[in-house]
Coordinates of C-alpha atoms in Angstrom, one line a residue:
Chain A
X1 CA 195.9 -136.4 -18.7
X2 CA 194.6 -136.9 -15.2
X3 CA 195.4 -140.1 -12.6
X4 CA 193.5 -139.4 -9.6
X5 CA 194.3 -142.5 -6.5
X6 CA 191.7 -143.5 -3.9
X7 CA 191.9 -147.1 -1.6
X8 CA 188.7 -148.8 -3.3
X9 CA 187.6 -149.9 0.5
X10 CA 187.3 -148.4 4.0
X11 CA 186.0 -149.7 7.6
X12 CA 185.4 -147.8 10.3
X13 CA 183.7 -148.2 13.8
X14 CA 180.7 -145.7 14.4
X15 CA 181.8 -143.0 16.6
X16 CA 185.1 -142.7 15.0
X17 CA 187.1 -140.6 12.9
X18 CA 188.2 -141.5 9.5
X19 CA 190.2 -140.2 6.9
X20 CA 190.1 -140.8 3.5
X21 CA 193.4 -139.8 0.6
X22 CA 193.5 -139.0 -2.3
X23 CA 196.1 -138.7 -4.6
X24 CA 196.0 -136.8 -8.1
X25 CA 198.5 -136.2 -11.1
X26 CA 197.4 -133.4 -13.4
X27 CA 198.9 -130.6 -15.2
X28 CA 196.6 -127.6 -14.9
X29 CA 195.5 -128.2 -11.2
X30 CA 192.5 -125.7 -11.1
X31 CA 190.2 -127.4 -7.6
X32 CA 189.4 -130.8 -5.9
X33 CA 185.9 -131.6 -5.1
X34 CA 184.9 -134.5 -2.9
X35 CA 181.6 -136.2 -3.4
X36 CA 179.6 -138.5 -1.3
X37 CA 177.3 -141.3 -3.1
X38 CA 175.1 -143.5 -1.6
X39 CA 174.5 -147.1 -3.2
X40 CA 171.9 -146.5 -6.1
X41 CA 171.4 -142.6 -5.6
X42 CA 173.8 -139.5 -7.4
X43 CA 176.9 -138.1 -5.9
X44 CA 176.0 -135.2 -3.5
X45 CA 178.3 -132.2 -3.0
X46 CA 180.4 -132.5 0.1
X47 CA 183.8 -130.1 -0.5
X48 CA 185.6 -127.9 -2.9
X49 CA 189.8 -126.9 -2.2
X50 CA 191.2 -124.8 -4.7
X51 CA 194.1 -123.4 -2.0
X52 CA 196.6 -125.2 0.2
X53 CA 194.7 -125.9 4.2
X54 CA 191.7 -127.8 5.7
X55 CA 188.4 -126.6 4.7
X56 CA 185.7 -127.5 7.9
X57 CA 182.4 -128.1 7.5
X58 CA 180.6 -129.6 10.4
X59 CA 181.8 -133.6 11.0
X60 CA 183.3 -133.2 7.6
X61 CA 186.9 -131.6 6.5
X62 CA 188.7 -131.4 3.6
X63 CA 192.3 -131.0 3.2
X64 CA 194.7 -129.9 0.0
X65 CA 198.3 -129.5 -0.4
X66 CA 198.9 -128.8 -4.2
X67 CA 202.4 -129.4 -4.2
X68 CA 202.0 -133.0 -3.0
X69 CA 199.0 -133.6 -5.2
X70 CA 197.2 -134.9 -1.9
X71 CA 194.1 -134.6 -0.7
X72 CA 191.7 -136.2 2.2
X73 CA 188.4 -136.3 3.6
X74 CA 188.0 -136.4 7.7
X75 CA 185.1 -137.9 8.4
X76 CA 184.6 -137.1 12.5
X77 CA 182.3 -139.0 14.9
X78 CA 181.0 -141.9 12.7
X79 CA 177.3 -142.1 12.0
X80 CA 176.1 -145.8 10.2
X81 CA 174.4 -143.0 7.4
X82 CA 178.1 -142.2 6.8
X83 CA 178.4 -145.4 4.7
X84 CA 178.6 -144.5 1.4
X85 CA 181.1 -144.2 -1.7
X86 CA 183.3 -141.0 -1.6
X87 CA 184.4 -139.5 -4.5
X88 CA 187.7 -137.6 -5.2
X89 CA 187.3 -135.3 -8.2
X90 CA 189.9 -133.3 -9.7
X91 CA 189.5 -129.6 -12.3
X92 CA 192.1 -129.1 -15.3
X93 CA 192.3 -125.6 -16.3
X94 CA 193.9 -127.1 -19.7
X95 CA 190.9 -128.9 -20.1
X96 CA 188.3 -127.2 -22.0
X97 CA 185.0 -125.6 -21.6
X98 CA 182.7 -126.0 -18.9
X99 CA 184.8 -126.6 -16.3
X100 CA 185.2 -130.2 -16.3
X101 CA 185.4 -132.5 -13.3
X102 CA 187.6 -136.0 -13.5
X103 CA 186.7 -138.4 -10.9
X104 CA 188.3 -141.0 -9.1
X105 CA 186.3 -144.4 -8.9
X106 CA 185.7 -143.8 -5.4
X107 CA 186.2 -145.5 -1.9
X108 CA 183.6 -147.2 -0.6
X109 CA 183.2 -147.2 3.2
X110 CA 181.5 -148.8 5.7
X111 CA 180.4 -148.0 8.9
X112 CA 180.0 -151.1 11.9
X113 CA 178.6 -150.7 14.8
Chain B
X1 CA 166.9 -123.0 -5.1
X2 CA 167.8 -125.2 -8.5
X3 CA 166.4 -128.5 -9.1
X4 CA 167.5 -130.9 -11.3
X5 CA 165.2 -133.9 -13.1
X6 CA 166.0 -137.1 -15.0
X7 CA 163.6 -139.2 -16.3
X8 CA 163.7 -142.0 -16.4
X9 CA 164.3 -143.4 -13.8
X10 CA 165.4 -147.5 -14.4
X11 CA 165.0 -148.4 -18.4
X12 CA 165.5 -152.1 -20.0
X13 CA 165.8 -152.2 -23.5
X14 CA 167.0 -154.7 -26.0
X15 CA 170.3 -154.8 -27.7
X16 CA 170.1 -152.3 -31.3
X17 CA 167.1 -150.3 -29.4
X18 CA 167.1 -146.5 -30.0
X19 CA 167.4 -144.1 -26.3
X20 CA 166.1 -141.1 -25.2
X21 CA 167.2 -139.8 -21.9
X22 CA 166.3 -136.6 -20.6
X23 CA 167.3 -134.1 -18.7
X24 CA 165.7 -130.9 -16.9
X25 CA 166.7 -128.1 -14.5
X26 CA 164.7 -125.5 -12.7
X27 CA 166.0 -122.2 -10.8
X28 CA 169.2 -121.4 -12.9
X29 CA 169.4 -119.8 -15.7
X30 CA 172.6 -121.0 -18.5
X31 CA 173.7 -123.4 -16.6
X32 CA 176.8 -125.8 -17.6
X33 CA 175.2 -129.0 -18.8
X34 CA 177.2 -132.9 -18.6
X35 CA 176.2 -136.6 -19.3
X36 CA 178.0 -138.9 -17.1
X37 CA 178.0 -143.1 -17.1
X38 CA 178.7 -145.0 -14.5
X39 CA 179.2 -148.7 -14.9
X40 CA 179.2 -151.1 -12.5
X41 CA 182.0 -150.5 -9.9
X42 CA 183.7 -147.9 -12.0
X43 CA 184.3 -144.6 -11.5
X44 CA 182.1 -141.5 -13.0
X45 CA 183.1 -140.9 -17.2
X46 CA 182.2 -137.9 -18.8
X47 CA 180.5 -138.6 -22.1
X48 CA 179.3 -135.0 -22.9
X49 CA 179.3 -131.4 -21.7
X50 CA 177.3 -128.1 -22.7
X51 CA 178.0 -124.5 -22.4
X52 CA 174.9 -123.4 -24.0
X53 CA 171.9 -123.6 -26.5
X54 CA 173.1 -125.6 -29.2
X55 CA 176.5 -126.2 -28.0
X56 CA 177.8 -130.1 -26.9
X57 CA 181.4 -130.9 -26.6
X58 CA 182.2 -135.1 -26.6
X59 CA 184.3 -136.5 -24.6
X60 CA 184.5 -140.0 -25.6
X61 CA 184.0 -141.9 -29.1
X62 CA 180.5 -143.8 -28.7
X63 CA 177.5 -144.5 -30.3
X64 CA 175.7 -142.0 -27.8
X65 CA 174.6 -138.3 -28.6
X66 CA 173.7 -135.4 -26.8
X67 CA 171.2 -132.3 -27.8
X68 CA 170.5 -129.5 -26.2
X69 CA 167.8 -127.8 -27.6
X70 CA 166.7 -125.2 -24.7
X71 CA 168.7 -123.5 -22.3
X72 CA 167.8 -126.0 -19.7
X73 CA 167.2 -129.2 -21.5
X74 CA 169.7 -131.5 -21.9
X75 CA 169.2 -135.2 -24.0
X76 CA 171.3 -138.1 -23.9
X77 CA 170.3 -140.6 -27.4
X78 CA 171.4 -143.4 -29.1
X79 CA 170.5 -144.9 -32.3
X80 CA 171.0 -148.5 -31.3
X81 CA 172.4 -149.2 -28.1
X82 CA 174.9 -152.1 -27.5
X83 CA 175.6 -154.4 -24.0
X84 CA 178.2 -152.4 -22.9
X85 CA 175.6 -149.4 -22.9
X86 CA 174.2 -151.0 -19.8
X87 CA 174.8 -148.3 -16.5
X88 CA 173.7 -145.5 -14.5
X89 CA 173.4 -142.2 -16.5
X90 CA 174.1 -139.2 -14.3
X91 CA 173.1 -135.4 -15.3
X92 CA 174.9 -132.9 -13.8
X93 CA 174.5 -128.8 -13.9
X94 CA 176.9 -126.2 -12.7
X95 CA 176.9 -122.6 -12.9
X96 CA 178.5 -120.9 -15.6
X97 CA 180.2 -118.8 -13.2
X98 CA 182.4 -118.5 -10.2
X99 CA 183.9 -119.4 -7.8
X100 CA 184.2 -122.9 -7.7
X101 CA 181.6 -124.4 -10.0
X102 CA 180.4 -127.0 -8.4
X103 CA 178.9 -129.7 -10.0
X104 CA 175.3 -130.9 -8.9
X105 CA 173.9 -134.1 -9.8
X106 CA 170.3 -134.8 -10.8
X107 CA 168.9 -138.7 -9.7
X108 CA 170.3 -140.9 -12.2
X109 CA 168.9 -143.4 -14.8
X110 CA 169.4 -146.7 -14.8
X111 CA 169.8 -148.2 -17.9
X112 CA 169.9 -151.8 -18.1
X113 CA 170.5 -153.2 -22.1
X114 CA 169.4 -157.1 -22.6

């Protein structure tokens, strides 16, 4: 099966950097996905490693090493819209059809002023 | 660009009511199909998944159901729902090819079951 890690809670000054792990145990590794969710809204899209490295993406990166089953999310240059629930999600290549996603339960953060 | 659509949006019902959640999305064309829950503070379960017309794969024993009678339609239904029903139903798509399949979510549906 699939154990995926996250710290449930996160605070952070605006301005700042931030980094967010995750850990993940499964036995077809096939791509890790991070989401961000707002309170009340759906998850949104925010990274996809499949290889070893730091994906960039503007204030946000995303970093993999598959042999450590490790993962995190660099948040840069804190905004207060930044507080939100991220998601660590994991694909099994084991796993059947339709290339399913196993989340974590997410770390909530918050951003102060 | 693709658009997905729940409706809808917060639902009460009583304990041993019947649901109908649905699901719609616009711009793609045989998409990959999923019903998530999320309860309260928990993390994102994946009840059911489709691959096409007809075709629902479960991932966990409930009284819930899933149909997908067009290509973009996707239902979520119960015949009577129970307390522990009670969360935020989440549709996702994804295409049903390469390279990373990427999962995008539509708005959610709050259930709430009194």
């Amino acid at each position: 099966g699939q154990n995926i890690d996250q710290p449930t809670e996160m605070t952070a000054t605006e301005g700042a950097i931030v980094q967010i792990n995750c850990t993940y145990q499964t036995s077809g590794f096939n791509g890790l996905f991070w989401y961000q969710q707002h309170a009340g809204e759906a998850p949104t899209f925010l990274s996809y490693n499949v290889l070893d490295g730091l994906e960039e993406k503007g204030r946000f990166s995303s970093f993999l090493s598959r042999s450590k089953g490790y993962s995190y999310l660099l948040l840069k240059e804190l905004q207060m819209k930044d507080s939100a629930s991220y998601l660590c999600a994991v694909r099994d290549r084991w796993r059947t059809g339709a290339n399913n996603l196993f989340f974590g339960t997410g770390t909530r953060l918050t951003v102060i002023p | 660009s693709q658009t997905i659509h729940q409706w809808p949006a917060t639902l009460v019902q009583p304990v041993g009511s019947p649901l109908s959640l649905e699901c719609t999305v616009e711009g793609t064309s045989n998409p990959n199909l999923y019903w998530y829950r999320q309860a309260a503070g928990r993390g994102l379960q994946l009840l059911f998944y489709s691959v096409g017309i007809g075709q629902i794969s479960s991932e966990v024993p409930q009284n819930l159901s899933a149909s997908r009678p067009q290509d973009r339609q996707f239902i979520l239904s119960s015949k009577k729902l129970l307390l522990s029903d009670s969360g935020f139903y989440l549709c996702a798509w994804s295409p049903s090819d390469g390279p990373s399949y990427e999962q995008y979510f539509g708005p959610g549906t709050r259930l709430t079951v009194t």
